[in-house]
GROMACS .gro file of C-alpha atoms in nm:
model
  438
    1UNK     CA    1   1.040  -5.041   0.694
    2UNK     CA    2   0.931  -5.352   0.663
    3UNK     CA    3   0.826  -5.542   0.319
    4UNK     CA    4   0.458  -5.591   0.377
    5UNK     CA    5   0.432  -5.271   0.486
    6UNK     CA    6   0.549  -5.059   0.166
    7UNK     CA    7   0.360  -5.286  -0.032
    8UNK     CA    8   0.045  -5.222   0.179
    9UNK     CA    9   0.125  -4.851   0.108
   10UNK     CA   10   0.187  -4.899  -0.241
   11UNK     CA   11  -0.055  -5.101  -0.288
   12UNK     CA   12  -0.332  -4.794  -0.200
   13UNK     CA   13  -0.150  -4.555  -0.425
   14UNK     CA   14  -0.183  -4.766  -0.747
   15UNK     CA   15  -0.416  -4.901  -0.952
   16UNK     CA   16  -0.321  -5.285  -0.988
   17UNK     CA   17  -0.641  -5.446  -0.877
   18UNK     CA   18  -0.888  -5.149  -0.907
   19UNK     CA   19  -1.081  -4.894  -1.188
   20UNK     CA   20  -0.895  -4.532  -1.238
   21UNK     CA   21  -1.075  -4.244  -1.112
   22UNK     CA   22  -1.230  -4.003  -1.315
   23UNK     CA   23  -0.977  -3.717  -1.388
   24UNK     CA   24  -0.948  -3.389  -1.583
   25UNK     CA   25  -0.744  -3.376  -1.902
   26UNK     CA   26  -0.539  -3.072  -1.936
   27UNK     CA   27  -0.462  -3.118  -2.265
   28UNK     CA   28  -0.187  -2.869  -2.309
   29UNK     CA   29   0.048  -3.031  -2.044
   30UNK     CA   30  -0.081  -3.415  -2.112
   31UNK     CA   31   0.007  -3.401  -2.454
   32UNK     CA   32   0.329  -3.208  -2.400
   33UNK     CA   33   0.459  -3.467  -2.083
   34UNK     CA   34   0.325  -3.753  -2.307
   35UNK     CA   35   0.566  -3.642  -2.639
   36UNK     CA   36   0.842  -3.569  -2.367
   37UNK     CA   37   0.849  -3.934  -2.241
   38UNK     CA   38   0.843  -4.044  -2.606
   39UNK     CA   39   1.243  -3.959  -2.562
   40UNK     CA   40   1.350  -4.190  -2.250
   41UNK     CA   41   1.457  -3.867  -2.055
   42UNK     CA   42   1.366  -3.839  -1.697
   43UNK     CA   43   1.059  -3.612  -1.698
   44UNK     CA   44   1.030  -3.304  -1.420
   45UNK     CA   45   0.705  -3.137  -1.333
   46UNK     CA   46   0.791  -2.900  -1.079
   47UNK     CA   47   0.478  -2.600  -0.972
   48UNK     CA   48   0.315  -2.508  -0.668
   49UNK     CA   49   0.140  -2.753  -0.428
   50UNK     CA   50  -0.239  -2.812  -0.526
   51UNK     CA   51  -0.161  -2.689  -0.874
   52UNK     CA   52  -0.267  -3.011  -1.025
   53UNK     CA   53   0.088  -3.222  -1.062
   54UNK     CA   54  -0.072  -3.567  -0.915
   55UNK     CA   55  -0.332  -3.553  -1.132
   56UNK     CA   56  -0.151  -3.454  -1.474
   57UNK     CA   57   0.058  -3.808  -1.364
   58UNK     CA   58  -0.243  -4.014  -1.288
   59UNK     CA   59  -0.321  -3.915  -1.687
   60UNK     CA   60  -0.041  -4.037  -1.819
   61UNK     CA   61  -0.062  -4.383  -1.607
   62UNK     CA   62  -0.440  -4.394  -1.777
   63UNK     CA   63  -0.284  -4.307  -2.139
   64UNK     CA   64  -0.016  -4.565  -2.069
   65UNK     CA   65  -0.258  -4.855  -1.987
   66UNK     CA   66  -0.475  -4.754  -2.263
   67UNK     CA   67  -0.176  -4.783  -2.519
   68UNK     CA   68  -0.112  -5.158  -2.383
   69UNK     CA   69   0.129  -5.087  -2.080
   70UNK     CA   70   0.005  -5.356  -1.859
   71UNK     CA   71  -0.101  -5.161  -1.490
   72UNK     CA   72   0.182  -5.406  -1.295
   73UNK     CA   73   0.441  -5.233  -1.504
   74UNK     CA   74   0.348  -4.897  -1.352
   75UNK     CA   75   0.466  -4.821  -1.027
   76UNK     CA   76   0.307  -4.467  -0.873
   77UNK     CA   77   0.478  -4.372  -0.555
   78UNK     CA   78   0.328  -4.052  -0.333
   79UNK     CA   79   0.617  -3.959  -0.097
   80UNK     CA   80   0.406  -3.762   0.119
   81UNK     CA   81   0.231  -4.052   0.273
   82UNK     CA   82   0.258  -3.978   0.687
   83UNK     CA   83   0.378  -4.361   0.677
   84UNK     CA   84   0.677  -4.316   0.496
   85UNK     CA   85   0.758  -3.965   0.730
   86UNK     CA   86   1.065  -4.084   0.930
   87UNK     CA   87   1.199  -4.323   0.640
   88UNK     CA   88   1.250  -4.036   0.376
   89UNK     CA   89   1.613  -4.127   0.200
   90UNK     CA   90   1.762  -4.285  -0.095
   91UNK     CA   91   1.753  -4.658   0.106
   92UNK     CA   92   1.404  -4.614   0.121
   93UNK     CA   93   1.346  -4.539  -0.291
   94UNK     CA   94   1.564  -4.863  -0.389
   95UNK     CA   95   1.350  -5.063  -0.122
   96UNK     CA   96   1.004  -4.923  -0.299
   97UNK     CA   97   1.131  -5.045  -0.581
   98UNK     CA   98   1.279  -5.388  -0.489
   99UNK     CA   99   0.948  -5.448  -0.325
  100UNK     CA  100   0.776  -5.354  -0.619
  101UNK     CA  101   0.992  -5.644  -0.817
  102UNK     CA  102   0.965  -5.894  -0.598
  103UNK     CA  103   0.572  -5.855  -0.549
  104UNK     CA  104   0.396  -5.695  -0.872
  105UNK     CA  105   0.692  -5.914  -1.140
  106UNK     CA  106   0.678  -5.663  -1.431
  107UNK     CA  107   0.732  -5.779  -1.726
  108UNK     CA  108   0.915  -5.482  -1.901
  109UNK     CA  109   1.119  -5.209  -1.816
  110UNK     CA  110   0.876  -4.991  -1.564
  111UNK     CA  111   0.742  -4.639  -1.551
  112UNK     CA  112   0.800  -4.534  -1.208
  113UNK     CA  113   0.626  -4.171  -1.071
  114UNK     CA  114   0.738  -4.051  -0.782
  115UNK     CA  115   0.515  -3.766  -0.648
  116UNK     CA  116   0.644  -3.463  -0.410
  117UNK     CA  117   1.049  -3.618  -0.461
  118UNK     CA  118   1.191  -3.306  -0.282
  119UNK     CA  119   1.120  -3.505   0.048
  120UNK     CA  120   1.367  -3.703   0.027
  121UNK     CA  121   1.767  -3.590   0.020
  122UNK     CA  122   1.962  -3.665  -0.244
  123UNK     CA  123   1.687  -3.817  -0.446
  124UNK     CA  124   1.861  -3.744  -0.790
  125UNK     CA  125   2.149  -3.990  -0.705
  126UNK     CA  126   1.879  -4.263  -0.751
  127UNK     CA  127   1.745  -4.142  -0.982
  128UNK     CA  128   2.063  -4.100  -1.217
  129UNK     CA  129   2.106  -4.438  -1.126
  130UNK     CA  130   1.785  -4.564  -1.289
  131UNK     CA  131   1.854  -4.362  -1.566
  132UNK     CA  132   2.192  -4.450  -1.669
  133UNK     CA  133   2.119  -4.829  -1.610
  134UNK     CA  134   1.846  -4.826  -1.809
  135UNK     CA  135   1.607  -4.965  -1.496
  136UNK     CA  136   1.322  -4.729  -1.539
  137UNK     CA  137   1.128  -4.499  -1.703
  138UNK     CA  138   1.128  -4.199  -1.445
  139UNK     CA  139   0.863  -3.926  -1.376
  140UNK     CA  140   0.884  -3.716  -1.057
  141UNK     CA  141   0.662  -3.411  -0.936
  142UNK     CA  142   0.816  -3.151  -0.681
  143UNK     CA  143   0.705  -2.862  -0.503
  144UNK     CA  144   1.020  -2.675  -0.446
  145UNK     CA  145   1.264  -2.510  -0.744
  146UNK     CA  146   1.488  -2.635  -0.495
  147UNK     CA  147   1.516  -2.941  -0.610
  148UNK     CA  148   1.667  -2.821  -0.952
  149UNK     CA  149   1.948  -2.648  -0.751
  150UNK     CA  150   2.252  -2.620  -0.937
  151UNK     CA  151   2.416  -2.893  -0.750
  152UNK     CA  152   2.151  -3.148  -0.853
  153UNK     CA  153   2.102  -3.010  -1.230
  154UNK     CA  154   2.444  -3.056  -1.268
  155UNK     CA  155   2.408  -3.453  -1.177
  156UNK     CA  156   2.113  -3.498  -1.379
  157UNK     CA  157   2.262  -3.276  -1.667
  158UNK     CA  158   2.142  -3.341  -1.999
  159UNK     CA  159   1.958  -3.651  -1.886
  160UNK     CA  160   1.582  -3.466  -1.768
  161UNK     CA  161   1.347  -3.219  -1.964
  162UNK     CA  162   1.116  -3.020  -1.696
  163UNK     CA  163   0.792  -2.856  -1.692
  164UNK     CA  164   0.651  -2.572  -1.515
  165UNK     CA  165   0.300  -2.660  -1.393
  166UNK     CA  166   0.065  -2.354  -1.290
  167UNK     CA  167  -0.294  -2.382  -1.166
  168UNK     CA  168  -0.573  -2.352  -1.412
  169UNK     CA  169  -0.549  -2.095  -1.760
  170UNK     CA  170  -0.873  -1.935  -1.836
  171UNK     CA  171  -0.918  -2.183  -2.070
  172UNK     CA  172  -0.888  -2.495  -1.805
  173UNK     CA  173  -1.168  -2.256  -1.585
  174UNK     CA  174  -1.405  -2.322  -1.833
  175UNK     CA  175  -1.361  -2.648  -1.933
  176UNK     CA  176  -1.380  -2.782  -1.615
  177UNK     CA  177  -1.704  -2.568  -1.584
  178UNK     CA  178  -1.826  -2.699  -1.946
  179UNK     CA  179  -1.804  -2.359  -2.126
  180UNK     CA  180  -1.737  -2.394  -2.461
  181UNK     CA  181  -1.637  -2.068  -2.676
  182UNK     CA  182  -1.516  -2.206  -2.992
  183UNK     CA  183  -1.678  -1.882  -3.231
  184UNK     CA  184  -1.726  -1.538  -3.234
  185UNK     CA  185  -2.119  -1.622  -3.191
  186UNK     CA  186  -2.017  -1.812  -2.885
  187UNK     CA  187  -1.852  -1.505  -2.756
  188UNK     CA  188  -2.144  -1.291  -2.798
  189UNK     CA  189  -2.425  -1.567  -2.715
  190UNK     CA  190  -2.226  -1.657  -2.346
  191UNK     CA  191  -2.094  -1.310  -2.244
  192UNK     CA  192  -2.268  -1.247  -1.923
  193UNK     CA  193  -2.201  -1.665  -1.859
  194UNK     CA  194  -1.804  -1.528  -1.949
  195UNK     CA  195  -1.821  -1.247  -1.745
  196UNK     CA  196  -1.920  -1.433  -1.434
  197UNK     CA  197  -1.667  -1.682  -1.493
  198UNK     CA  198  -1.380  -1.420  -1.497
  199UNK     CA  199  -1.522  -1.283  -1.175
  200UNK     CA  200  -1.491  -1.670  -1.022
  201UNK     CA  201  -1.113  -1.685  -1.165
  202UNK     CA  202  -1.055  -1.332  -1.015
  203UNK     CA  203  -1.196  -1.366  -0.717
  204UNK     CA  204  -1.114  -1.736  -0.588
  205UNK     CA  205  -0.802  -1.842  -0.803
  206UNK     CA  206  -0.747  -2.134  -1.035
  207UNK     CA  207  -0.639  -2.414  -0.839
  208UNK     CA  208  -0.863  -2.704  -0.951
  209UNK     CA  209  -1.026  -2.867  -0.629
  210UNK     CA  210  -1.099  -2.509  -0.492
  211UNK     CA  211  -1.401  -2.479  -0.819
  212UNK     CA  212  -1.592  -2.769  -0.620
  213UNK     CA  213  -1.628  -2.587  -0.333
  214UNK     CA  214  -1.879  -2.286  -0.267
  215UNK     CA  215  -1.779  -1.947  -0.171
  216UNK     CA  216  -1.725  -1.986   0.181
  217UNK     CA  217  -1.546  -2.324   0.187
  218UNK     CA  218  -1.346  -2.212  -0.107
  219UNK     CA  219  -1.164  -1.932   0.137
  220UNK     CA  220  -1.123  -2.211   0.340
  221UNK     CA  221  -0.959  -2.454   0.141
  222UNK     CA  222  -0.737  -2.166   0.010
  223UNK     CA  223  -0.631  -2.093   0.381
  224UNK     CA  224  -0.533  -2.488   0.431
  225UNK     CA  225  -0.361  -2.430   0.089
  226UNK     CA  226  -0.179  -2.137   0.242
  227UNK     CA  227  -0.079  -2.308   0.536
  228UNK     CA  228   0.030  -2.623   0.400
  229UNK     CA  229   0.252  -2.437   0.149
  230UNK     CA  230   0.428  -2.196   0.429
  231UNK     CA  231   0.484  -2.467   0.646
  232UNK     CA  232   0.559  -2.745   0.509
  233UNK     CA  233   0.768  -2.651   0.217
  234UNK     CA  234   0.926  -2.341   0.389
  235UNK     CA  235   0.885  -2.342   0.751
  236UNK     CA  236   1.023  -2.743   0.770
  237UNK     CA  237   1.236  -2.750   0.477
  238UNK     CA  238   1.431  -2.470   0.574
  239UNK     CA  239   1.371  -2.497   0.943
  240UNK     CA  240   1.264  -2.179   1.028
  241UNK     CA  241   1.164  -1.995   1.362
  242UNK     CA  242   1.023  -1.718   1.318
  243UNK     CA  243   0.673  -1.817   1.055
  244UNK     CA  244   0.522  -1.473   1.187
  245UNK     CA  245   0.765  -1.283   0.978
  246UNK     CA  246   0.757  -1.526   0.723
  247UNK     CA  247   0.380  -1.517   0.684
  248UNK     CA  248   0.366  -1.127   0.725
  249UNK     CA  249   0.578  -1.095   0.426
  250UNK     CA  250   0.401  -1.330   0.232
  251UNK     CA  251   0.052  -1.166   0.329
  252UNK     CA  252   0.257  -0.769   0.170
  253UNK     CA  253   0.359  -0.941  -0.133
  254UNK     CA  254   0.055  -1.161  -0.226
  255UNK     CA  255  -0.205  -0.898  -0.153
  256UNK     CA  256  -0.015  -0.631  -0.322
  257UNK     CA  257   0.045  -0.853  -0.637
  258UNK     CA  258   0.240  -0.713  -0.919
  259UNK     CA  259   0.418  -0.438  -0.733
  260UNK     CA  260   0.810  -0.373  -0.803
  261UNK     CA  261   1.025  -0.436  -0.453
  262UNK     CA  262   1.365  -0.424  -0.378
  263UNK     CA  263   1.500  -0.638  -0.026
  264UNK     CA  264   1.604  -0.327   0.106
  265UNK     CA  265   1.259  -0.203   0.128
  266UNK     CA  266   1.140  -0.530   0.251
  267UNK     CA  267   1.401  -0.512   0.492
  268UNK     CA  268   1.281  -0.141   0.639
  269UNK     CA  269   0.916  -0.240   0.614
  270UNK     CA  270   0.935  -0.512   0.852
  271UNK     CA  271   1.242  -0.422   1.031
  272UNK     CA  272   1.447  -0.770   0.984
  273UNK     CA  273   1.805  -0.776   0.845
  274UNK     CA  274   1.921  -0.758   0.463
  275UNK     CA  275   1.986  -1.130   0.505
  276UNK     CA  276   1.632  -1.238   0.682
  277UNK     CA  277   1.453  -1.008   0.379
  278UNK     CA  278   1.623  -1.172   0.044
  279UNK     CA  279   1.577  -1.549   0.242
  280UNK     CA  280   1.230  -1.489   0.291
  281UNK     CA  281   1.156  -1.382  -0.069
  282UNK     CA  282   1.366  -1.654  -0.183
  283UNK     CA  283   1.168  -1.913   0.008
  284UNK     CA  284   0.869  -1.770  -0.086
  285UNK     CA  285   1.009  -1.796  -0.474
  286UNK     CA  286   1.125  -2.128  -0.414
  287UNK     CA  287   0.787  -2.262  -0.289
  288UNK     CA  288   0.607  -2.097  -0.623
  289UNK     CA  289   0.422  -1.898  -0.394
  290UNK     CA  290   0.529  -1.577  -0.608
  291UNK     CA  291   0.673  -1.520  -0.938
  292UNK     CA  292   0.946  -1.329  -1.037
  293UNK     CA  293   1.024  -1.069  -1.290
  294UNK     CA  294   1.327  -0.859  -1.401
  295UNK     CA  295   1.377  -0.520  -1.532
  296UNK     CA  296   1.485  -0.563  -1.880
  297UNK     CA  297   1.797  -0.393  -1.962
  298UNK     CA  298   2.063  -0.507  -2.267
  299UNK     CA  299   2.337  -0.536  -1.986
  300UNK     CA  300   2.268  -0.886  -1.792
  301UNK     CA  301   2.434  -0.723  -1.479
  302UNK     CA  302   2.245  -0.424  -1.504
  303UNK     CA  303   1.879  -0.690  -1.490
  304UNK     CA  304   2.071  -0.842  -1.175
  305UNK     CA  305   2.093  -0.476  -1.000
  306UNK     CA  306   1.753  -0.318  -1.074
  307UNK     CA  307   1.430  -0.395  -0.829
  308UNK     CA  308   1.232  -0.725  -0.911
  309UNK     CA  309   0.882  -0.720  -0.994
  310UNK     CA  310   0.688  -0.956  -0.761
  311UNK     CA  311   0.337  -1.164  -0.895
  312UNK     CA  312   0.138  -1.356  -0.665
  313UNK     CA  313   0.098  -1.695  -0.772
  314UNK     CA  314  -0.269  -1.728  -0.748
  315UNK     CA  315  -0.500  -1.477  -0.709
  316UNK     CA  316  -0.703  -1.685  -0.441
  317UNK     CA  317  -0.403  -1.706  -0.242
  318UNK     CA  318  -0.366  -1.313  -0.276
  319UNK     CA  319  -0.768  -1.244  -0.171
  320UNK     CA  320  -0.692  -1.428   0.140
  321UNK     CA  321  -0.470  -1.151   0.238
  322UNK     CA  322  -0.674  -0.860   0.144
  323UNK     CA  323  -0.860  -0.574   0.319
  324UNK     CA  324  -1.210  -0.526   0.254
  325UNK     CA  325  -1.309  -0.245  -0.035
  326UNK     CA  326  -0.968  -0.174  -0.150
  327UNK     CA  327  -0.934  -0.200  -0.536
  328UNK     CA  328  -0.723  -0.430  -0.698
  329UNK     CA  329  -0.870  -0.465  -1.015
  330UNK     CA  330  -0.545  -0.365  -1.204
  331UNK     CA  331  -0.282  -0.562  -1.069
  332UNK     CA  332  -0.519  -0.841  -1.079
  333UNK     CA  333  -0.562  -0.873  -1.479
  334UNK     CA  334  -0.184  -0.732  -1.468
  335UNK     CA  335  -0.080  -1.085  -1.276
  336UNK     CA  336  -0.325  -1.312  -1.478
  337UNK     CA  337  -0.165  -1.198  -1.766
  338UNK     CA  338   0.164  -1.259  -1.625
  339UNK     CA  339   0.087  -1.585  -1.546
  340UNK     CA  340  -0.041  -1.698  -1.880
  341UNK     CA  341   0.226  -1.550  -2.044
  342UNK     CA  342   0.434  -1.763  -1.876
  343UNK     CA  343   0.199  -2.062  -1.901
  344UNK     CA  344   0.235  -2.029  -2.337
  345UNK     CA  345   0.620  -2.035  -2.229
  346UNK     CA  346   0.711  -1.672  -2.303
  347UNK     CA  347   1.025  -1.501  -2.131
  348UNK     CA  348   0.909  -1.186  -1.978
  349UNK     CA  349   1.056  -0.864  -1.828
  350UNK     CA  350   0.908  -0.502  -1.706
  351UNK     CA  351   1.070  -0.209  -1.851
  352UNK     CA  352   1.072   0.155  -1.718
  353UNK     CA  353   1.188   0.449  -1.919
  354UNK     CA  354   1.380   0.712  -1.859
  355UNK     CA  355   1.091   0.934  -1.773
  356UNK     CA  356   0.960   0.641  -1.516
  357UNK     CA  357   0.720   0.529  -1.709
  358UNK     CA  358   0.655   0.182  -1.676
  359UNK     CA  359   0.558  -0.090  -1.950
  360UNK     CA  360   0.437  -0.384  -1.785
  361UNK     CA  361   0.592  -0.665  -2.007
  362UNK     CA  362   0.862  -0.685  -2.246
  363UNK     CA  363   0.816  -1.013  -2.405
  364UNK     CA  364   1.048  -1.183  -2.559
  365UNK     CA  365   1.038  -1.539  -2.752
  366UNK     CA  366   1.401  -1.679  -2.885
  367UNK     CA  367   1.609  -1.414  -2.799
  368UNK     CA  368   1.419  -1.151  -2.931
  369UNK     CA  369   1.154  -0.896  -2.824
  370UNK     CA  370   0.843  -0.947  -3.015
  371UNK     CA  371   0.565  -0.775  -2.843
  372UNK     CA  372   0.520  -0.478  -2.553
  373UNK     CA  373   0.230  -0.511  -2.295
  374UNK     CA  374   0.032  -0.238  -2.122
  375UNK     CA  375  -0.265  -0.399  -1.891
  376UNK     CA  376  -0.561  -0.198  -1.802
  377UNK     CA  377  -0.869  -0.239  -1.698
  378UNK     CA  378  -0.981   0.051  -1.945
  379UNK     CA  379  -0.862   0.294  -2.201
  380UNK     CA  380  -1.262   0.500  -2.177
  381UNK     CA  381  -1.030   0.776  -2.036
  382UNK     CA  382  -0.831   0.971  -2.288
  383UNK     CA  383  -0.581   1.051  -1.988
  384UNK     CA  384  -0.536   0.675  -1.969
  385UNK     CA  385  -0.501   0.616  -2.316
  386UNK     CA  386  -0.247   0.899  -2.391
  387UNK     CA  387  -0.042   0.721  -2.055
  388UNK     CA  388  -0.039   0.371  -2.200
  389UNK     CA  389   0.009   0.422  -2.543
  390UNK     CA  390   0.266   0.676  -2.498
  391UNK     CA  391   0.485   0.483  -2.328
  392UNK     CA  392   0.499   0.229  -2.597
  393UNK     CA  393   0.706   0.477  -2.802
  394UNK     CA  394   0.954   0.592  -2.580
  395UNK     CA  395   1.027   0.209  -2.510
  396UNK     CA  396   1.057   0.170  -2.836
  397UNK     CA  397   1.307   0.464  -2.893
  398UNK     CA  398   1.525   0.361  -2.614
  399UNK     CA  399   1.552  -0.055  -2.673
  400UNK     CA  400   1.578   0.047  -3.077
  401UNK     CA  401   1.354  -0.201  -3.136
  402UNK     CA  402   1.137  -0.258  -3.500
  403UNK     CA  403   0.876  -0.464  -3.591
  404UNK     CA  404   0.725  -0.531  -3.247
  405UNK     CA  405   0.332  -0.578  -3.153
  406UNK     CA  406   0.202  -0.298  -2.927
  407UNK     CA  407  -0.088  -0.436  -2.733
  408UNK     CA  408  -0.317  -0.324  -2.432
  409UNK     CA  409  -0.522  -0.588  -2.264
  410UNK     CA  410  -0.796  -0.430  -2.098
  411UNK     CA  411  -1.120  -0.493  -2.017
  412UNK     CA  412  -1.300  -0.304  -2.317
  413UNK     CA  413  -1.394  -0.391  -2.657
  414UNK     CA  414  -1.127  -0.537  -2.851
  415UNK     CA  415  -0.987  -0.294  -3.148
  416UNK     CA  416  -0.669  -0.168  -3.335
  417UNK     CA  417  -0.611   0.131  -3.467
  418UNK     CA  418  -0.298   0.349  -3.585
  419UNK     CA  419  -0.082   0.629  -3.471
  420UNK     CA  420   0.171   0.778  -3.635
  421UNK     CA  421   0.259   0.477  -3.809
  422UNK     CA  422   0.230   0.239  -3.554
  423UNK     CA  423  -0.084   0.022  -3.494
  424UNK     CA  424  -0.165  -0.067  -3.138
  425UNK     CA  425  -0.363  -0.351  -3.062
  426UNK     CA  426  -0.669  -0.308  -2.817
  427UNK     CA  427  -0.736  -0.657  -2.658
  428UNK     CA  428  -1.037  -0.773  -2.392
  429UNK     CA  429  -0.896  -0.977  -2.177
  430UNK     CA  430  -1.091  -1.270  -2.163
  431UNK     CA  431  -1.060  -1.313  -2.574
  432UNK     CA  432  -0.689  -1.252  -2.518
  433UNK     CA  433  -0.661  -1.531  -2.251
  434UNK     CA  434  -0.892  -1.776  -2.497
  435UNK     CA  435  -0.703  -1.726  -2.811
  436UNK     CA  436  -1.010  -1.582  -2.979
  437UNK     CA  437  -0.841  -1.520  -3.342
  438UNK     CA  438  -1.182  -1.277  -3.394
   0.00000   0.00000   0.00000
């Protein structure tokens, strides 16, 4: 490529000469990327596409400038642009950057973001380069666990601190709709406001463009989502030929969110080979389309045997999918609590006893269990409230475990009571997913 022509492109991307946008502070992961680059390490967002990564790096550019960085010593590079398409290699990075130099003259060592990196192969020998040199201060987005493979962790090792970026929490939902719960008064004063909130987040998903849009262009921003995501980082990264299958499975897994699978089964149900089955999911993985989770079991090998527990990424994504009148109301708050467990950076596992009964998350913070989930979306029914709590003690029994917090999150009145010496805490969802300490 020629000079003036990656500096025309570059030149749209950042803000030398021009106002910032307005943007959306998501405080939790701007103030955690912001004390990460405090330490000089290379900085990894990685998430699914749409989730919100461009944006979360525009707001550090804007934090940067308003701590004194001068805008010419900020470089913001999108490597998705159509006119960088059939340039996409490591020549092409240390070009950006020498035309960068030679044009913009920064006057201290630059912050350089590089947005959707995964495009181009072998992106993390540059990168070490910068790095190790000292050149720049390095912040890169991707859209594909991929790109933490072993091969490249192992050339970046101990030089990069990553960050798992999800669409919206509950939290996000309503800020960017200007609902503010901050008391118990709140809570009670904004319920039906609350309630038809959740039914938004349920419904239509968190990812943050799509709460712009009303209901009918929402489904079809979430189809362009789904498209873009299946073909362009799965169908074209992994050059794939058959995107019926591909999309089929997707379609089983995302609509039936939250359901435990083994690639055997995957394999009879759409009558493709071993191999084609545990690809597909992989890709699908790989792509944070869908989430993975383990059976717990003390023995490591025994977690690598059992059937994996599959969560859709986005319940938007999963709606697109579904059949009209079937109930889903269950697995939905099941995977939205997944999701934010994962979001306040627990590890988490299913368990199943060895009567079959299930307990929907183990979860477990430094090496230790500290809490057992049921999810519900009501314990009115004595039969359901003898099933979930039940359950909690026979886990208990078999993992030996003490101290740990037995909670349901359901859609009732929050409550705790006792039962034979164990209290079990009764949480509403939406006051579980805003922290509500009442």
């Amino acid at each position: 490529m020629e000079k003036l022509e990656i500096l025309e492109i570059l030149n749209d991307w950042n803000y030398w000469n021009k106002d910032f946008p307005e943007t959306f502070s998501r405080k939790m992961y701007d103030e955690k990327i912001a004390s990460y680059m405090v330490n000089d390490e290379i900085i990894v967002l990685k998430g699914i596409r749409r989730c919100g990564k461009s944006t979360l790096l525009l707001n550090q550019i804007k934090r940067l400038v308003k701590n004194g960085v001068d805008k010419k010593d900020i470089l913001f590079v999108n490597l998705e642009d159509p006119r960088f398409l059939n340039h996409l290699d490591v020549a092409l990075l240390q070009k950006i950057k020498d035309v960068y130099l030679e044009y913009l003259s920064p006057t201290q060592k630059p912050y350089i973001f590089l947005d959707e990196i995964q495009n181009v192969p072998f992106w993390e020998k540059w990168v070490n380069k910068e790095y190790e040199l000292g050149l720049s201060h390095v912040v890169i987005t991707g859209s594909n666990s991929s790109m933490l493979s072993s091969e490249i962790a192992s050339t970046l090792s101990g030089r990069y601190l990553s960050l798992e970026v999800y669409p919206l929490s509950f939290c996000e939902f309503l800020d960017f709709k200007n609902i503010d719960v901050e008391t118990k008064l709140d809570f009670v004063n904004k319920k039906i406001e609350l309630s038809r909130a959740f039914e938004e987040f349920v419904n239509f998903g968190a990812f943050p463009k799509v709460l712009a849009y009303n209901q009918a262009e929402k489904r079809e921003l979430l189809t362009t989502y789904k498209d873009s995501i299946l073909l362009k980082d799965i169908v074209a990264r992994y050059k794939l030929k058959n995107f019926t299958t591909l999309e089929e499975i997707s379609a089983f897994l995302l609509a039936n969110t939250g359901i435990i699978q083994s690639t055997s089964k995957i394999k009879n149900n759409f009558k493709i080979s071993f191999d084609m089955a545990r690809d597909y999911v992989e890709y699908l993985k790989n792509a944070y389309m869908l989430i993975e989770i383990k059976k717990f079991d003390y023995s490591l090998k025994k977690q690598n045997l059992n059937d994996r527990k599959y969560y859709s990424a986005d319940l938007g994504l999963s709606n697109l999918f579904r059949v009209a009148n079937l109930q889903h109301r269950g697995s939905d708050l099941e995977t939205i609590v997944a999701i934010e467990l994962l979001r306040r950076g627990y590890e988490i596992f299913y368990y199943k006893t060895s009567s079959n009964q299930e307990v929907d998350f183990v979860v477990i913070q430094e090496n230790k269990i500290i809490e057992l989930i049921q999810v519900s979306k009501s314990l009115e029914s004595e039969k359901t409230k003898k099933r979930e709590l039940e359950v909690f003690e026979k886990t208990i029994n078999e993992l030996a475990l003490e101290g740990v917090k037995c909670t349901v999150i359901t859609e009732d009145k929050s409550q705790e009571f006792k039962l034979d010496n164990t209290t079990f805490y009764i949480k509403n969802i939406i006051e579980w997913l805003l922290y509500c300490p009442f």
